[in-house]
PDB file of C-alpha atoms in Angstrom:
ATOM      1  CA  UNK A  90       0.000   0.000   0.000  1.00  0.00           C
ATOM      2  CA  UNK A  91       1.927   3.712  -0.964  1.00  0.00           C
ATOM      3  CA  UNK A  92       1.293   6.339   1.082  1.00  0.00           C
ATOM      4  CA  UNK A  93      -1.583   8.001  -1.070  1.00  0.00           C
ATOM      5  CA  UNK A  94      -4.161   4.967  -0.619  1.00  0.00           C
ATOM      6  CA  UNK A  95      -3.262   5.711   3.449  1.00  0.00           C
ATOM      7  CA  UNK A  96      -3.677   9.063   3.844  1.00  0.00           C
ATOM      8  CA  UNK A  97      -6.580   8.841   1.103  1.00  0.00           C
ATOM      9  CA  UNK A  98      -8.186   6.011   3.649  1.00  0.00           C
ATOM     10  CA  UNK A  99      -7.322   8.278   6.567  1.00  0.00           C
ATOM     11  CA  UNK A 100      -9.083  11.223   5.153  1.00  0.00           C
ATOM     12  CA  UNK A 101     -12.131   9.388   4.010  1.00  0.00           C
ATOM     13  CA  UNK A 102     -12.330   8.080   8.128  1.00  0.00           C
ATOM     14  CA  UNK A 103     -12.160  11.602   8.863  1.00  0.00           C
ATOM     15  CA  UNK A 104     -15.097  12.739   6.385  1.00  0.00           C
ATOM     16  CA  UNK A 105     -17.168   9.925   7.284  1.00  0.00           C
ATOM     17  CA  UNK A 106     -16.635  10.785  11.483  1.00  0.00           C
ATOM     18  CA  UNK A 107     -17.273  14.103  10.862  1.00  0.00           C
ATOM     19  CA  UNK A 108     -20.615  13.982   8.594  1.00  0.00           C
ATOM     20  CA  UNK A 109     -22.166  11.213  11.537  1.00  0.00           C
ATOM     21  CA  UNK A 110     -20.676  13.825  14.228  1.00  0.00           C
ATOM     22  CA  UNK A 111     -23.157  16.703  12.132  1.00  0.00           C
ATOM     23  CA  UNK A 112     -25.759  14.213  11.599  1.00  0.00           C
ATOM     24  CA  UNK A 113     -26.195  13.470  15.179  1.00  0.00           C
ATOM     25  CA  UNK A 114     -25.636  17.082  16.547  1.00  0.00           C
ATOM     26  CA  UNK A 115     -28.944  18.092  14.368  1.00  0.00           C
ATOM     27  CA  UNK A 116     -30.973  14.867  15.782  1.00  0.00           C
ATOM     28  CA  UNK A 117     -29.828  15.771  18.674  1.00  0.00           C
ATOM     29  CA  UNK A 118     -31.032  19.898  18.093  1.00  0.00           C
ATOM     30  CA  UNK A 119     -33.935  18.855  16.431  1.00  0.00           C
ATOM     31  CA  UNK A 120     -35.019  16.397  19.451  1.00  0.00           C
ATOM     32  CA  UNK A 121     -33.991  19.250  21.787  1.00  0.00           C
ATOM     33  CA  UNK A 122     -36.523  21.854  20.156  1.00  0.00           C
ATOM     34  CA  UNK A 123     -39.472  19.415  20.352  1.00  0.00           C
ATOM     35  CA  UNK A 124     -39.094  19.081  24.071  1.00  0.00           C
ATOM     36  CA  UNK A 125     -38.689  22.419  24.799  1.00  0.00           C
ATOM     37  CA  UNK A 126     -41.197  23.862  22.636  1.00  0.00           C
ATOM     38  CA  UNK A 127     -44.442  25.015  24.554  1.00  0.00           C
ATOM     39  CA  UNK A 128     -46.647  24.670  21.655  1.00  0.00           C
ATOM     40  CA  UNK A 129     -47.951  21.157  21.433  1.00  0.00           C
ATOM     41  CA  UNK A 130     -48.665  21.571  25.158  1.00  0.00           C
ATOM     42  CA  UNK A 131     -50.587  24.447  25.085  1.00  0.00           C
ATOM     43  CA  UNK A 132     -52.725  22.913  22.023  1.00  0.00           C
ATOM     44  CA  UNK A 133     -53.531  19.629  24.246  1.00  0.00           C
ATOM     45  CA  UNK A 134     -53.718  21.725  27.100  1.00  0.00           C
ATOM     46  CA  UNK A 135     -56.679  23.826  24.878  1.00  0.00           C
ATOM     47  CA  UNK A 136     -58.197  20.609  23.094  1.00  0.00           C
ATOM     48  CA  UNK A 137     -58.642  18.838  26.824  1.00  0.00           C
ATOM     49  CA  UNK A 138     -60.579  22.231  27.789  1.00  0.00           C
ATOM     50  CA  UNK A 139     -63.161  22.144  25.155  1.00  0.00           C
ATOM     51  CA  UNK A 140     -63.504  18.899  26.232  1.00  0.00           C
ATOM     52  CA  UNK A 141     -64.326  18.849  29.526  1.00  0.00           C
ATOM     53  CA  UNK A 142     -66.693  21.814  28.736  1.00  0.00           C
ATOM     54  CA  UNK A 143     -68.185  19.629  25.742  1.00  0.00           C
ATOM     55  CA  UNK A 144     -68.945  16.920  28.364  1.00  0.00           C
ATOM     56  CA  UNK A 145     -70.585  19.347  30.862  1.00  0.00           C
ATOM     57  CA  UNK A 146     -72.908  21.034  28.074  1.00  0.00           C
ATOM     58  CA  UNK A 147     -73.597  17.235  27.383  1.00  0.00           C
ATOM     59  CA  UNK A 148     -74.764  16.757  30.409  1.00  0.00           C
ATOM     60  CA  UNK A 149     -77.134  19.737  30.856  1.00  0.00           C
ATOM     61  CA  UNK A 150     -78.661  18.311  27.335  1.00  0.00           C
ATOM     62  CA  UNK A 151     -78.838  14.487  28.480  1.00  0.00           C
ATOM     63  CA  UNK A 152     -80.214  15.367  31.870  1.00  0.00           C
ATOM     64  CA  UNK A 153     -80.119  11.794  33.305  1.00  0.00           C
ATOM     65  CA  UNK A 154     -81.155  11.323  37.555  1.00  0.00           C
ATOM     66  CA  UNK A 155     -78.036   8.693  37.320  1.00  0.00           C
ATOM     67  CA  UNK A 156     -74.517   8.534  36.062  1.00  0.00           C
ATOM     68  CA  UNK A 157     -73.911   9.575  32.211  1.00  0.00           C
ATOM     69  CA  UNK A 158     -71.368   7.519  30.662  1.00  0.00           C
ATOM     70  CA  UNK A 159     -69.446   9.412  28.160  1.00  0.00           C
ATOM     71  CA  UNK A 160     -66.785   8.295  25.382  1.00  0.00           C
ATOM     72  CA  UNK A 161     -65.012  11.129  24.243  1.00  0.00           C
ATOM     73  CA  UNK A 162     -61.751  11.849  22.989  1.00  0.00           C
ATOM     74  CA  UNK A 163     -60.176  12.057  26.883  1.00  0.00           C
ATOM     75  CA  UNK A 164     -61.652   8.853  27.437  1.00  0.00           C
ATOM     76  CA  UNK A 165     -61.710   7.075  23.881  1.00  0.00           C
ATOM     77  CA  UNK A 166     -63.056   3.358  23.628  1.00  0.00           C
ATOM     78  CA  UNK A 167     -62.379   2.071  19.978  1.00  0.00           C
ATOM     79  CA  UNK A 168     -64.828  -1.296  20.846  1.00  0.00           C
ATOM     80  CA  UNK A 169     -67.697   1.940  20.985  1.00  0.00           C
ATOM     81  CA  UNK A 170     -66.196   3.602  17.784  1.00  0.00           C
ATOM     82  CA  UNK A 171     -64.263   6.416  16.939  1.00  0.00           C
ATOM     83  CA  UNK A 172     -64.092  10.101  18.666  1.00  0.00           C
ATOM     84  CA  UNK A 173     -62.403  13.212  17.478  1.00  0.00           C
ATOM     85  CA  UNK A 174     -61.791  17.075  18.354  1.00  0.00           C
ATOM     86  CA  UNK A 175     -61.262  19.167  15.316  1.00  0.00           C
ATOM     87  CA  UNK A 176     -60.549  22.796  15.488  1.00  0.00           C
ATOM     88  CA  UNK A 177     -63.328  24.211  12.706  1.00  0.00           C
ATOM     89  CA  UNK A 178     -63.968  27.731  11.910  1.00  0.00           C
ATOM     90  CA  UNK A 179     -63.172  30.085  14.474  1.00  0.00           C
ATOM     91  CA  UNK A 180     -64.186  27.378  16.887  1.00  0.00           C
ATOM     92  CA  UNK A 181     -64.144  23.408  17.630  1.00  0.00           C
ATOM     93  CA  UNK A 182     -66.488  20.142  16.802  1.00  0.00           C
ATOM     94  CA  UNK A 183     -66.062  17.364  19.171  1.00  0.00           C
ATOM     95  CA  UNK A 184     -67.378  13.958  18.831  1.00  0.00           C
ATOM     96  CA  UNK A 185     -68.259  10.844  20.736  1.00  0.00           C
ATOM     97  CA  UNK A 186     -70.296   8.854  22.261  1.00  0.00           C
ATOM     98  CA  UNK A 187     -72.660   8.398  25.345  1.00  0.00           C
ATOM     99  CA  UNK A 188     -75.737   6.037  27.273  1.00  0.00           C
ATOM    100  CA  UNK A 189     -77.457   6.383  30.046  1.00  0.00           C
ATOM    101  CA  UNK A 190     -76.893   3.193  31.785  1.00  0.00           C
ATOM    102  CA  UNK A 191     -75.471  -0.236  30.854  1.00  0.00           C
ATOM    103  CA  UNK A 192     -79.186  -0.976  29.456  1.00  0.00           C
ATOM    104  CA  UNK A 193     -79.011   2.012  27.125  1.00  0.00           C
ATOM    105  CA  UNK A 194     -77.634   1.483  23.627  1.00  0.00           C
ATOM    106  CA  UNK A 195     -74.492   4.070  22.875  1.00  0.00           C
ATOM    107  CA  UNK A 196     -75.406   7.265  21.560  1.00  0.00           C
ATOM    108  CA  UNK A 197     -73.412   8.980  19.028  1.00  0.00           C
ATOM    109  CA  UNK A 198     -73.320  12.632  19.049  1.00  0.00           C
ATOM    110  CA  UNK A 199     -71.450  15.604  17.671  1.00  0.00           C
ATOM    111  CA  UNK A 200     -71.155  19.228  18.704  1.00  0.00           C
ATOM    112  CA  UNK A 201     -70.059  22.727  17.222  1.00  0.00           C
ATOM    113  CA  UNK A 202     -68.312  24.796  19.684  1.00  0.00           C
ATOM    114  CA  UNK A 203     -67.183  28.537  19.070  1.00  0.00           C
ATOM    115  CA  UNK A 204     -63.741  29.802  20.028  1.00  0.00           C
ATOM    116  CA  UNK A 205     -65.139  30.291  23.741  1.00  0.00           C
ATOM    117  CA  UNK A 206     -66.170  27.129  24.495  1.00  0.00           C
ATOM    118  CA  UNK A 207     -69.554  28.176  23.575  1.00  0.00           C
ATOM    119  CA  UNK A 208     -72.121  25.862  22.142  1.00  0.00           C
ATOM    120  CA  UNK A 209     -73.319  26.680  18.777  1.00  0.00           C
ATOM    121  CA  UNK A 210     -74.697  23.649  17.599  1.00  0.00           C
ATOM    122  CA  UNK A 211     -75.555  19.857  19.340  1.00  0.00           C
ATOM    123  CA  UNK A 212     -76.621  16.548  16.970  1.00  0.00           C
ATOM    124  CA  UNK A 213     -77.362  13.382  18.630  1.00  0.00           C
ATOM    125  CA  UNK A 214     -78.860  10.064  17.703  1.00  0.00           C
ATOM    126  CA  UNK A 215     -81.498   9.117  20.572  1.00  0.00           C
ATOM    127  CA  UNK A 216     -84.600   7.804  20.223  1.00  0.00           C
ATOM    128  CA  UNK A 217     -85.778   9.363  23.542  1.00  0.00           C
ATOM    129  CA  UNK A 218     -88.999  11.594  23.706  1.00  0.00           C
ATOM    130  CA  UNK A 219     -87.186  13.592  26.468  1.00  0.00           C
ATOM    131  CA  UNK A 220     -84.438  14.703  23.815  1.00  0.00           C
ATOM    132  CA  UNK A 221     -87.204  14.941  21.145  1.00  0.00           C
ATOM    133  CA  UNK A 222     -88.736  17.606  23.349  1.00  0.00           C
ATOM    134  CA  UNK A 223     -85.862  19.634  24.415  1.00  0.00           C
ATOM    135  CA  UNK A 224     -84.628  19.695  20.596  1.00  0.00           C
ATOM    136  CA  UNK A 225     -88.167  21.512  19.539  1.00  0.00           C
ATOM    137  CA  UNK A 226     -87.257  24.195  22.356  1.00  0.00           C
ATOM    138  CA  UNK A 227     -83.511  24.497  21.643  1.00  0.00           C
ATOM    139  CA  UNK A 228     -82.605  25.310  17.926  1.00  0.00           C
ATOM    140  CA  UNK A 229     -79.168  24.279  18.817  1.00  0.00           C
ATOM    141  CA  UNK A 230     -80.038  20.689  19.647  1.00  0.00           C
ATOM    142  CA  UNK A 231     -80.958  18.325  16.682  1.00  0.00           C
ATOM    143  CA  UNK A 232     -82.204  15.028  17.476  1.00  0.00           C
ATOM    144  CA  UNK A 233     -82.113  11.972  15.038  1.00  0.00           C
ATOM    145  CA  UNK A 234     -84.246   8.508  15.740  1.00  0.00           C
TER     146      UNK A 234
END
């Protein structure tokens, strides 16, 4: 071997240590900025919000004497079927699912929020005549057998 093909082999080491050196400084930055950055955070942080406030307007809708079990997207079940919160125009639509007891059959439902957590619009599959009454006093509230 002459002393070209050795220092040519020696340099090639030295490119190839110091592109995986680069290559692992910028995984390394890169992993650094997604754990430091506040932003996904605050969104979950905003998404588990609407939530909890989607549940409560639920509630005031549903108006059960006993305990109203609610799938949502803090407490997804795929065996029930599928949930979602979706920021929409100027405001949110949550989804998901809820019965009154283990008797009652799941109910799907879906609601329109506005930027404050306000609701704007309510759609729910129930075949009760309660619900079938408060939906002809609340324009918000549709009800589908």
């Amino acid at each position: 071997m002459t002393v070209v093909e050795r220092n040519g082999n020696t340099w090639q080491r030295a490119a190839r240590l110091l592109v995986a050196f680069g290559i692992g400084i910028a995984i390394a930055l890169y992993a650094y900025m997604r754990v430091v950055d506040p932003e996904p955070r605050m969104q979950r942080a905003r998404e588990e919000a609407v939530v909890r406030e989607a549940r409560s307007i639920l509630r005031e809708f549903v108006d059960v004497s006993g305990e109203l079990q609610i799938v949502d997207p803090l407490a997804p079940d795929r065996k029930i079927g599928k949930v979602f919160i979706y920021p929409s125009d100027g405001g949110w639509e949550v989804s998901g699912y809820y019965r009154r007891d283990d008797a009652d059959s799941w109910h799907p439902w879906l609601m329109q929020l506005d930027g404050n957590g306000v609701l704007s619009g309510l759609l729910v599959q129930d075949s009760s005549t309660e619900m079938g009454r408060r939906a002809a006093g609340d324009k918000r509230l549709t009800v589908r057998q």
